[in-house]
Coordinates of C-alpha atoms and ligand atoms in Angstrom, one line a residue:
M24 CA 1.0 26.2 -5.0
I25 CA 3.6 23.6 -4.0
K26 CA 3.4 20.0 -5.2
V27 CA 5.2 17.0 -3.8
V28 CA 5.8 14.4 -6.6
K29 CA 6.8 10.9 -5.9
F30 CA 8.1 8.6 -8.7
G31 CA 7.8 4.8 -8.2
G32 CA 10.4 2.2 -9.3
S33 CA 9.1 1.8 -12.8
S34 CA 9.3 5.5 -13.4
V35 CA 13.1 5.5 -12.7
A36 CA 13.9 2.0 -14.1
N37 CA 16.2 3.3 -16.9
A38 CA 17.4 6.4 -18.7
G39 CA 14.4 6.6 -20.9
Q40 CA 12.1 6.7 -17.8
F41 CA 14.4 9.4 -16.2
R42 CA 13.8 11.5 -19.3
K43 CA 10.0 11.2 -18.9
V44 CA 10.4 12.2 -15.2
K45 CA 12.4 15.3 -16.2
N46 CA 9.6 16.3 -18.7
I47 CA 7.0 16.0 -16.0
V48 CA 9.0 17.9 -13.4
D49 CA 10.1 20.7 -15.7
S50 CA 6.6 21.2 -17.1
D51 CA 5.3 22.5 -13.8
I52 CA 7.2 25.0 -11.7
S53 CA 5.2 24.0 -8.6
R54 CA 6.5 20.5 -8.7
K55 CA 9.1 21.4 -6.2
F56 CA 9.7 18.4 -4.0
I57 CA 10.6 15.1 -5.7
V58 CA 10.7 11.8 -3.9
T59 CA 12.1 8.8 -5.7
S60 CA 11.9 5.0 -5.3
A61 CA 14.9 2.8 -6.2
C62 CA 15.1 1.7 -9.8
G63 CA 12.5 -0.8 -10.6
K64 CA 12.0 -3.3 -13.5
S65 CA 12.4 -2.2 -17.1
D66 CA 10.7 -5.3 -18.3
N67 CA 9.5 -8.7 -17.0
E68 CA 13.1 -10.2 -17.1
D69 CA 14.5 -7.3 -15.1
H70 CA 14.8 -7.1 -11.3
K71 CA 14.0 -4.4 -8.8
V72 CA 17.1 -3.0 -7.2
T73 CA 15.5 -3.3 -3.7
D74 CA 15.0 -7.0 -4.3
L75 CA 18.6 -7.4 -5.4
L76 CA 19.8 -5.6 -2.3
Y77 CA 17.8 -7.9 -0.1
L78 CA 19.3 -10.8 -1.9
C79 CA 22.8 -9.4 -1.5
H80 CA 22.2 -9.3 2.2
A81 CA 21.1 -12.9 2.3
H82 CA 24.3 -13.8 0.5
I83 CA 26.4 -11.9 3.1
K84 CA 24.5 -13.6 5.9
Y85 CA 25.2 -17.1 4.6
G86 CA 28.8 -16.3 3.5
V87 CA 28.0 -16.8 -0.2
P88 CA 29.9 -14.5 -2.7
F89 CA 27.7 -11.5 -3.7
N90 CA 29.9 -9.7 -6.2
N91 CA 28.1 -10.9 -9.4
L92 CA 24.8 -9.9 -7.9
F93 CA 26.0 -6.5 -6.8
A94 CA 27.5 -6.0 -10.3
V95 CA 23.9 -6.2 -11.7
I96 CA 23.0 -3.2 -9.5
E97 CA 26.2 -1.3 -10.4
K98 CA 25.5 -1.9 -14.1
K99 CA 22.0 -0.5 -13.8
Y100 CA 23.0 2.8 -12.3
M101 CA 26.1 3.0 -14.5
T102 CA 24.1 2.7 -17.7
I103 CA 21.7 5.4 -16.5
K104 CA 24.7 7.6 -15.7
Q105 CA 26.3 7.1 -19.1
E106 CA 23.1 7.5 -21.1
L107 CA 22.2 10.7 -19.3
N108 CA 25.8 12.1 -19.3
L109 CA 25.9 12.5 -15.5
K110 CA 29.0 13.4 -13.6
I111 CA 28.2 11.7 -10.3
D112 CA 31.0 9.6 -8.8
L113 CA 29.2 6.3 -8.8
D114 CA 32.4 4.2 -8.5
G115 CA 33.1 6.0 -5.2
E116 CA 29.6 5.4 -4.0
F117 CA 29.8 1.7 -4.9
E118 CA 33.1 1.4 -3.1
K119 CA 31.7 2.9 0.1
I120 CA 28.7 0.4 0.0
K121 CA 30.9 -2.6 -0.8
K122 CA 33.2 -1.7 2.1
S123 CA 30.3 -1.9 4.5
M124 CA 29.2 -5.3 3.1
T125 CA 30.5 -7.5 5.9
K126 CA 28.9 -10.0 8.2
N127 CA 27.6 -7.3 10.6
I128 CA 26.2 -4.9 8.0
N129 CA 23.0 -3.0 8.9
I130 CA 20.5 -4.4 6.5
D131 CA 18.5 -1.2 6.6
Y132 CA 21.5 0.8 5.4
L133 CA 22.2 -1.7 2.6
V134 CA 18.6 -1.9 1.3
S135 CA 18.1 1.9 1.4
R136 CA 21.0 2.4 -1.0
G137 CA 18.7 1.8 -4.0
E138 CA 16.7 4.9 -3.2
Y139 CA 19.8 6.8 -2.2
L140 CA 21.6 6.2 -5.5
A141 CA 18.5 6.9 -7.6
G142 CA 18.0 10.1 -5.7
L143 CA 21.6 11.3 -6.4
C144 CA 21.3 10.5 -10.1
L145 CA 17.9 12.2 -10.4
A146 CA 19.0 15.3 -8.5
E147 CA 21.9 15.9 -10.8
Y148 CA 19.8 15.1 -13.9
L149 CA 17.0 17.6 -12.8
G150 CA 19.5 20.2 -11.7
A151 CA 17.9 19.9 -8.2
D152 CA 19.4 19.9 -4.7
F153 CA 19.8 16.4 -3.1
V154 CA 18.5 16.1 0.5
D155 CA 19.3 12.8 2.1
A156 CA 16.3 11.2 3.7
K157 CA 18.4 10.3 6.8
D158 CA 18.7 14.0 7.5
V159 CA 15.0 14.9 7.3
I160 CA 12.8 11.8 7.9
L161 CA 13.5 11.4 11.6
F162 CA 12.1 8.5 13.5
D163 CA 11.7 8.1 17.3
Y164 CA 13.1 4.8 18.8
D165 CA 9.5 3.3 18.6
G166 CA 9.7 3.6 14.8
K167 CA 7.2 6.4 14.5
V168 CA 8.1 9.5 12.5
N169 CA 8.7 12.5 14.7
F170 CA 7.0 15.2 12.6
E171 CA 8.2 18.1 14.7
R172 CA 11.9 17.2 14.4
S173 CA 11.6 16.3 10.8
K174 CA 9.9 19.6 9.9
T175 CA 12.7 21.6 11.6
A176 CA 15.3 19.5 9.9
L177 CA 13.7 19.9 6.5
Q178 CA 13.3 23.6 6.8
E179 CA 17.0 24.0 7.7
R180 CA 17.9 22.3 4.5
L181 CA 15.8 24.4 2.2
K182 CA 18.5 26.9 1.4
T183 CA 18.0 27.7 -2.3
D184 CA 15.0 28.1 -4.5
K185 CA 16.0 25.0 -6.4
K186 CA 13.9 21.9 -6.6
I187 CA 14.7 19.2 -4.0
V188 CA 15.1 15.5 -4.5
I189 CA 14.7 13.2 -1.5
P190 CA 15.1 9.4 -1.6
G191 CA 12.0 7.6 -0.4
F192 CA 11.7 4.5 1.9
Y193 CA 14.1 5.4 4.7
G194 CA 15.0 7.8 7.4
A195 CA 17.1 7.8 10.6
L196 CA 16.7 6.9 14.2
P197 CA 17.7 9.4 16.9
N198 CA 21.2 7.8 17.0
G199 CA 21.6 8.5 13.2
K200 CA 21.3 4.8 12.2
I201 CA 19.3 4.3 9.0
K202 CA 15.9 2.8 9.3
I203 CA 13.8 1.6 6.4
M204 CA 10.0 1.5 6.1
S205 CA 8.0 -1.5 5.0
R206 CA 8.1 -2.5 1.3
G207 CA 6.6 0.2 -1.0
G208 CA 7.4 2.8 1.7
S209 CA 8.5 5.6 -0.7
D210 CA 4.7 6.3 -1.0
I211 CA 4.8 7.1 2.7
T212 CA 7.9 9.3 2.4
G213 CA 6.0 11.4 -0.2
A214 CA 3.0 11.7 2.1
I215 CA 5.3 12.7 5.0
I216 CA 7.0 15.4 3.0
A217 CA 3.6 16.6 1.7
S218 CA 2.5 17.0 5.3
L219 CA 5.7 18.6 6.5
I220 CA 5.6 21.4 3.9
D221 CA 1.8 21.7 3.7
A222 CA 1.8 20.8 0.1
T223 CA -1.2 21.8 -2.1
I224 CA -1.2 18.3 -3.6
Y225 CA 0.7 15.1 -3.5
E226 CA 1.2 13.6 -6.9
N227 CA 2.1 9.9 -6.9
W228 CA 3.5 8.9 -10.3
T229 CA 3.4 5.2 -11.2
D230 CA 2.9 3.0 -14.2
V231 CA -1.0 2.9 -14.2
S232 CA -3.4 5.7 -14.9
G233 CA -5.0 5.6 -11.5
I234 CA -7.0 3.2 -9.4
L235 CA -9.4 0.9 -11.3
V236 CA -13.0 0.1 -10.2
A237 CA -12.0 -3.6 -10.0
D238 CA -8.9 -5.8 -10.4
P239 CA -8.1 -6.1 -14.2
R240 CA -7.0 -9.7 -13.7
I241 CA -10.7 -10.5 -12.8
V242 CA -12.8 -7.9 -14.7
E243 CA -11.9 -7.2 -18.3
N244 CA -10.9 -3.6 -18.9
P245 CA -12.4 -2.1 -15.8
K246 CA -13.1 1.7 -15.6
R247 CA -10.9 4.0 -13.7
I248 CA -12.0 5.7 -10.5
K249 CA -11.8 9.5 -11.0
Y250 CA -12.5 10.5 -7.4
I251 CA -12.3 8.5 -4.3
T252 CA -12.2 9.5 -0.6
Y253 CA -9.4 8.5 1.8
D254 CA -11.9 6.3 3.7
E255 CA -13.1 4.5 0.6
L256 CA -9.5 3.8 -0.4
R257 CA -8.7 2.4 3.0
E258 CA -11.5 0.0 2.7
L259 CA -10.4 -1.1 -0.8
S260 CA -6.8 -1.4 0.2
F261 CA -7.7 -3.5 3.2
M262 CA -9.3 -5.9 0.8
G263 CA -6.3 -6.2 -1.5
A264 CA -6.5 -3.2 -4.0
N265 CA -2.8 -2.1 -3.9
V266 CA -1.9 0.9 -5.9
L267 CA -0.6 2.8 -2.9
H268 CA 1.1 1.6 0.3
D269 CA -1.7 1.2 2.9
E270 CA -0.2 3.8 5.3
T271 CA 0.2 6.5 2.7
I272 CA -3.0 8.2 3.7
F273 CA -2.3 8.9 7.3
P274 CA 0.2 11.8 7.0
V275 CA -2.0 13.7 4.4
K276 CA -5.5 12.9 5.7
E277 CA -5.3 15.2 8.7
K278 CA -4.3 18.2 6.5
K279 CA -6.7 17.1 3.7
I280 CA -3.9 17.2 1.1
P281 CA -5.3 15.4 -2.0
I282 CA -3.3 12.6 -3.6
N283 CA -3.3 12.3 -7.3
I284 CA -2.3 9.0 -8.8
K285 CA -0.7 9.6 -12.2
N286 CA 1.0 7.6 -14.9
T287 CA 4.5 8.6 -15.9
N288 CA 3.9 6.9 -19.3
E289 CA 0.7 8.8 -19.9
P290 CA 1.1 12.1 -18.1
E291 CA -1.9 13.8 -19.6
N292 CA -4.3 11.3 -18.1
H293 CA -6.1 12.9 -15.1
G294 CA -5.5 9.7 -13.1
T295 CA -7.3 9.2 -9.8
M296 CA -7.8 11.9 -7.2
I297 CA -7.9 10.8 -3.6
V298 CA -9.6 13.4 -1.4
D299 CA -11.1 13.9 2.0
D300 CA -14.6 14.8 0.7
C301 CA -15.8 14.3 -2.8
S302 CA -19.1 16.2 -2.5
E303 CA -17.9 19.2 -4.4
R304 CA -16.6 17.0 -7.1
D305 CA -19.4 14.5 -7.5
E306 CA -20.7 15.3 -10.9
Q307 CA -24.4 15.2 -10.2
K308 CA -24.1 15.7 -6.5
T309 CA -25.3 12.1 -6.0
P310 CA -22.4 9.8 -6.6
G311 CA -22.8 6.3 -8.0
F312 CA -23.5 3.6 -5.5
I313 CA -20.2 1.8 -6.1
T314 CA -16.8 3.4 -6.2
G315 CA -14.8 0.2 -6.3
I316 CA -14.8 -3.5 -5.7
A317 CA -11.9 -5.5 -4.2
G318 CA -11.6 -8.9 -2.6
K319 CA -9.4 -11.7 -1.4
K320 CA -9.6 -15.4 -1.4
D321 CA -8.7 -18.0 1.3
F322 CA -10.2 -17.0 4.5
T323 CA -11.2 -19.5 7.3
V324 CA -14.2 -19.1 9.6
F325 CA -14.0 -20.6 13.1
N326 CA -17.6 -21.2 14.0
C327 CA -17.9 -21.4 17.8
T328 CA -21.2 -22.1 19.6
K329 CA -22.4 -22.3 23.2
L330 CA -26.0 -22.1 24.5
N331 CA -26.9 -18.6 25.8
L332 CA -23.5 -17.2 25.0
S333 CA -24.9 -13.7 24.4
N334 CA -25.9 -13.4 28.1
E335 CA -22.4 -14.1 29.5
V336 CA -20.3 -11.0 30.2
G337 CA -16.7 -11.2 29.1
F338 CA -17.0 -14.3 26.9
L339 CA -16.2 -12.5 23.7
K340 CA -13.2 -10.8 25.3
R341 CA -11.7 -14.1 26.5
T342 CA -12.2 -15.6 23.0
L343 CA -10.5 -12.7 21.3
Q344 CA -7.7 -12.8 23.8
L345 CA -6.8 -16.3 22.8
F346 CA -6.1 -15.1 19.2
E347 CA -4.0 -12.3 20.5
D348 CA -2.0 -14.8 22.5
F349 CA -1.2 -16.6 19.3
N350 CA -0.4 -13.2 17.6
I351 CA -3.2 -13.8 15.0
N352 CA -4.9 -10.9 13.3
I353 CA -8.7 -11.3 13.3
K354 CA -10.2 -10.1 10.0
G355 CA -13.8 -10.1 11.1
I356 CA -16.2 -11.2 13.8
Q357 CA -19.9 -12.0 13.7
A358 CA -21.7 -12.7 17.0
G359 CA -25.2 -14.2 17.4
I360 CA -27.2 -15.5 20.3
D361 CA -25.4 -18.7 20.7
T362 CA -22.6 -18.3 18.1
V363 CA -19.4 -16.4 17.4
N364 CA -17.8 -16.5 14.0
I365 CA -14.2 -15.5 13.8
I366 CA -12.9 -14.8 10.3
L367 CA -9.2 -15.3 9.7
E368 CA -6.7 -15.5 6.9
T369 CA -6.2 -19.2 6.3
Q370 CA -2.4 -19.0 5.9
E371 CA -2.2 -17.1 9.2
I372 CA -3.7 -20.0 11.2
E373 CA -2.2 -22.9 9.3
E374 CA 0.3 -23.6 12.0
D375 CA -1.8 -23.2 15.1
R376 CA -5.3 -24.2 13.8
Y377 CA -5.8 -27.4 15.8
I378 CA -4.3 -26.1 19.1
I379 CA -6.5 -23.0 18.9
L380 CA -9.6 -25.1 18.1
S381 CA -9.0 -27.3 21.0
K382 CA -8.3 -24.3 23.4
L383 CA -11.6 -22.7 22.2
K384 CA -13.4 -25.7 23.6
E385 CA -11.3 -26.6 26.6
I386 CA -10.2 -23.3 27.9
I387 CA -12.8 -20.8 26.7
G388 CA -15.7 -23.2 27.1
F389 CA -17.4 -23.4 23.7
E390 CA -19.6 -26.5 23.3
H391 CA -18.9 -26.9 19.6
V392 CA -16.2 -25.5 17.4
S393 CA -15.6 -26.1 13.7
A394 CA -13.6 -24.5 10.9
F395 CA -14.8 -23.6 7.4
D396 CA -12.2 -23.0 4.7
N397 CA -12.3 -21.6 1.2
L398 CA -14.1 -18.4 2.0
S399 CA -13.6 -15.3 -0.2
L400 CA -14.4 -11.8 1.0
I401 CA -15.5 -9.2 -1.4
A402 CA -15.7 -5.5 -0.4
V403 CA -18.2 -3.4 -2.3
V404 CA -17.2 0.2 -1.4
G405 CA -19.0 3.4 -2.2
R406 CA -19.7 6.7 -0.4
G407 CA -22.9 6.7 -2.5
M408 CA -24.3 3.7 -0.7
S409 CA -24.7 5.6 2.6
K410 CA -28.3 6.5 3.5
R411 CA -29.7 5.3 0.1
P412 CA -32.2 2.4 0.6
G413 CA -32.2 -0.4 -1.8
M414 CA -28.5 -0.8 -2.5
S415 CA -27.9 -4.0 -0.5
G416 CA -31.1 -5.4 -1.9
K417 CA -29.9 -4.9 -5.5
L418 CA -26.5 -6.3 -4.7
F419 CA -27.7 -9.5 -3.0
A420 CA -30.4 -10.0 -5.6
E421 CA -27.9 -9.8 -8.4
L422 CA -25.7 -12.5 -6.7
G423 CA -28.9 -14.6 -6.2
L424 CA -29.9 -14.3 -9.8
N425 CA -26.5 -15.6 -10.8
N426 CA -26.8 -18.5 -8.4
I427 CA -24.1 -17.3 -6.1
N428 CA -24.6 -18.3 -2.5
I429 CA -23.7 -15.6 0.0
K430 CA -22.1 -17.1 3.1
T431 CA -21.4 -14.0 5.3
I432 CA -22.5 -10.4 5.2
N433 CA -21.0 -7.4 7.0
Q434 CA -21.8 -3.7 6.9
A435 CA -20.6 -1.0 9.3
I436 CA -22.7 1.9 10.4
D437 CA -21.0 4.4 8.1
E438 CA -22.5 2.4 5.2
I439 CA -19.7 2.9 2.8
N440 CA -18.7 -0.7 2.6
V441 CA -20.6 -4.0 2.3
I442 CA -18.4 -7.1 2.8
I443 CA -19.8 -10.3 1.5
G444 CA -18.3 -13.8 1.9
V445 CA -18.7 -16.3 -0.9
D446 CA -17.2 -19.6 -1.7
N447 CA -13.7 -19.4 -3.3
K448 CA -15.1 -21.0 -6.4
D449 CA -17.6 -18.1 -6.9
F450 CA -15.1 -15.3 -6.2
E451 CA -14.3 -14.2 -9.8
K452 CA -17.9 -14.7 -10.9
A453 CA -19.3 -12.7 -8.1
I454 CA -17.0 -9.7 -8.8
N455 CA -17.9 -9.8 -12.4
C456 CA -21.7 -9.9 -11.7
I457 CA -21.5 -6.9 -9.4
Y458 CA -19.3 -5.0 -11.9
D459 CA -21.6 -5.9 -14.8
R460 CA -24.8 -4.8 -13.1
F461 CA -23.7 -1.6 -11.5
I462 CA -20.9 -0.4 -13.8
T463 CA -21.4 -1.9 -17.2
R464 CA -25.1 -1.8 -17.3
G465 CA -25.1 1.6 -15.6
E466 CA -27.3 0.7 -12.7
N467 CA -25.0 2.6 -10.3
K468 CA -27.7 5.1 -9.2
Ligands
LIG507 N1 12.2 0.3 -3.1 C1 11.3 -0.1 -2.1 C2 10.5 -1.3 -2.5 O1 10.7 -1.8 -3.5 C3 10.4 1.1 -1.6 C4 9.5 1.7 -2.7 O2 9.8 1.5 -3.9 O3 8.6 2.3 -2.4 O4 9.7 -1.8 -1.7

């Protein structure tokens, strides 16, 4: 059994957290590959190292002195070094970084130093080998990871039986230049490593004990999801549930490597297991209807009408092309006999709203176009909804009983997700009603 374990920023925020990480790693011999984020926040007043590094870059760019800012980063790592009695030459590392901090610094290099330094400290503290991500996470020039080259490179570096620490969030382009991933990307590094070494499991250690059925800022004390499929998690993430980086699933899904979300501050908690297929695990073989509920506010619907629209070939294509021309991501489409509704994130169309509305009429040829704001979308996700009659009926009835008007409805053929649109003002109430009926009152069967 080989486990890849990834620790998020809060798990390596200070020396106390490093000690917890060591206990976790040492308690299981199969925890062989350790991926780390940069040091995160110790408390609300504190700052993430990655944020500070971005800020340093902005200072360099505008010619503002950055020394005081960089000193905050230095102090953070120095304190960890001192409290853990490490020998690492941090002064030398800081000198190297500071020398590179000139007008034409590569931002990716600078920002990746948070993970790099955390990785060096953690490797020494754990008595593990340090493998720099630039040597094993190899991108092609199009920004995609080249799994073949990365696998060979990683194998070449596995010389001892020791545990291996790899910094997350970055890798290298074919010319050796450092390239970072999008924010939160250490999750992806963990998944890539898990895939490269065919791990038995990918443990993702963070500061919560798994994924919750609903957002705790909306529902009081929601339950934890014990098992969830990759597909269900994708649906929830798309609608704003963000425990893991959205793209984490891709490298492990193909090989069906489970992801276990665990809490560094409560290691005995089982956390959430993300798997390809839950059928073996579903306690009574029939899962509950709902696995999770997520949602987002502030969508706008462009309602476009034209008589006999559904009989015109290519009309929809031309309509969608217009949004592509403006580089706008469409979040949903509903087409009727004489109508097309395009659902968009309000902030994305803020700038071009009027020009697009006028082009929809003048160029595409709609007779009427209008925009409706303040729409919230709520995704009710569950593998248990598939092929089980009555679920949508109960869901809609519950909202009706609570006087919540449903404005849009969407369900795909795999039936694991119903997306309903409600007015922004009903958003929190709708999520609470659904949670209450199906989870609290136990009508989830
Ligand atoms: N340190 C990076 C960030 O804050 C990457 C990560 O932690 O996953 O986004």
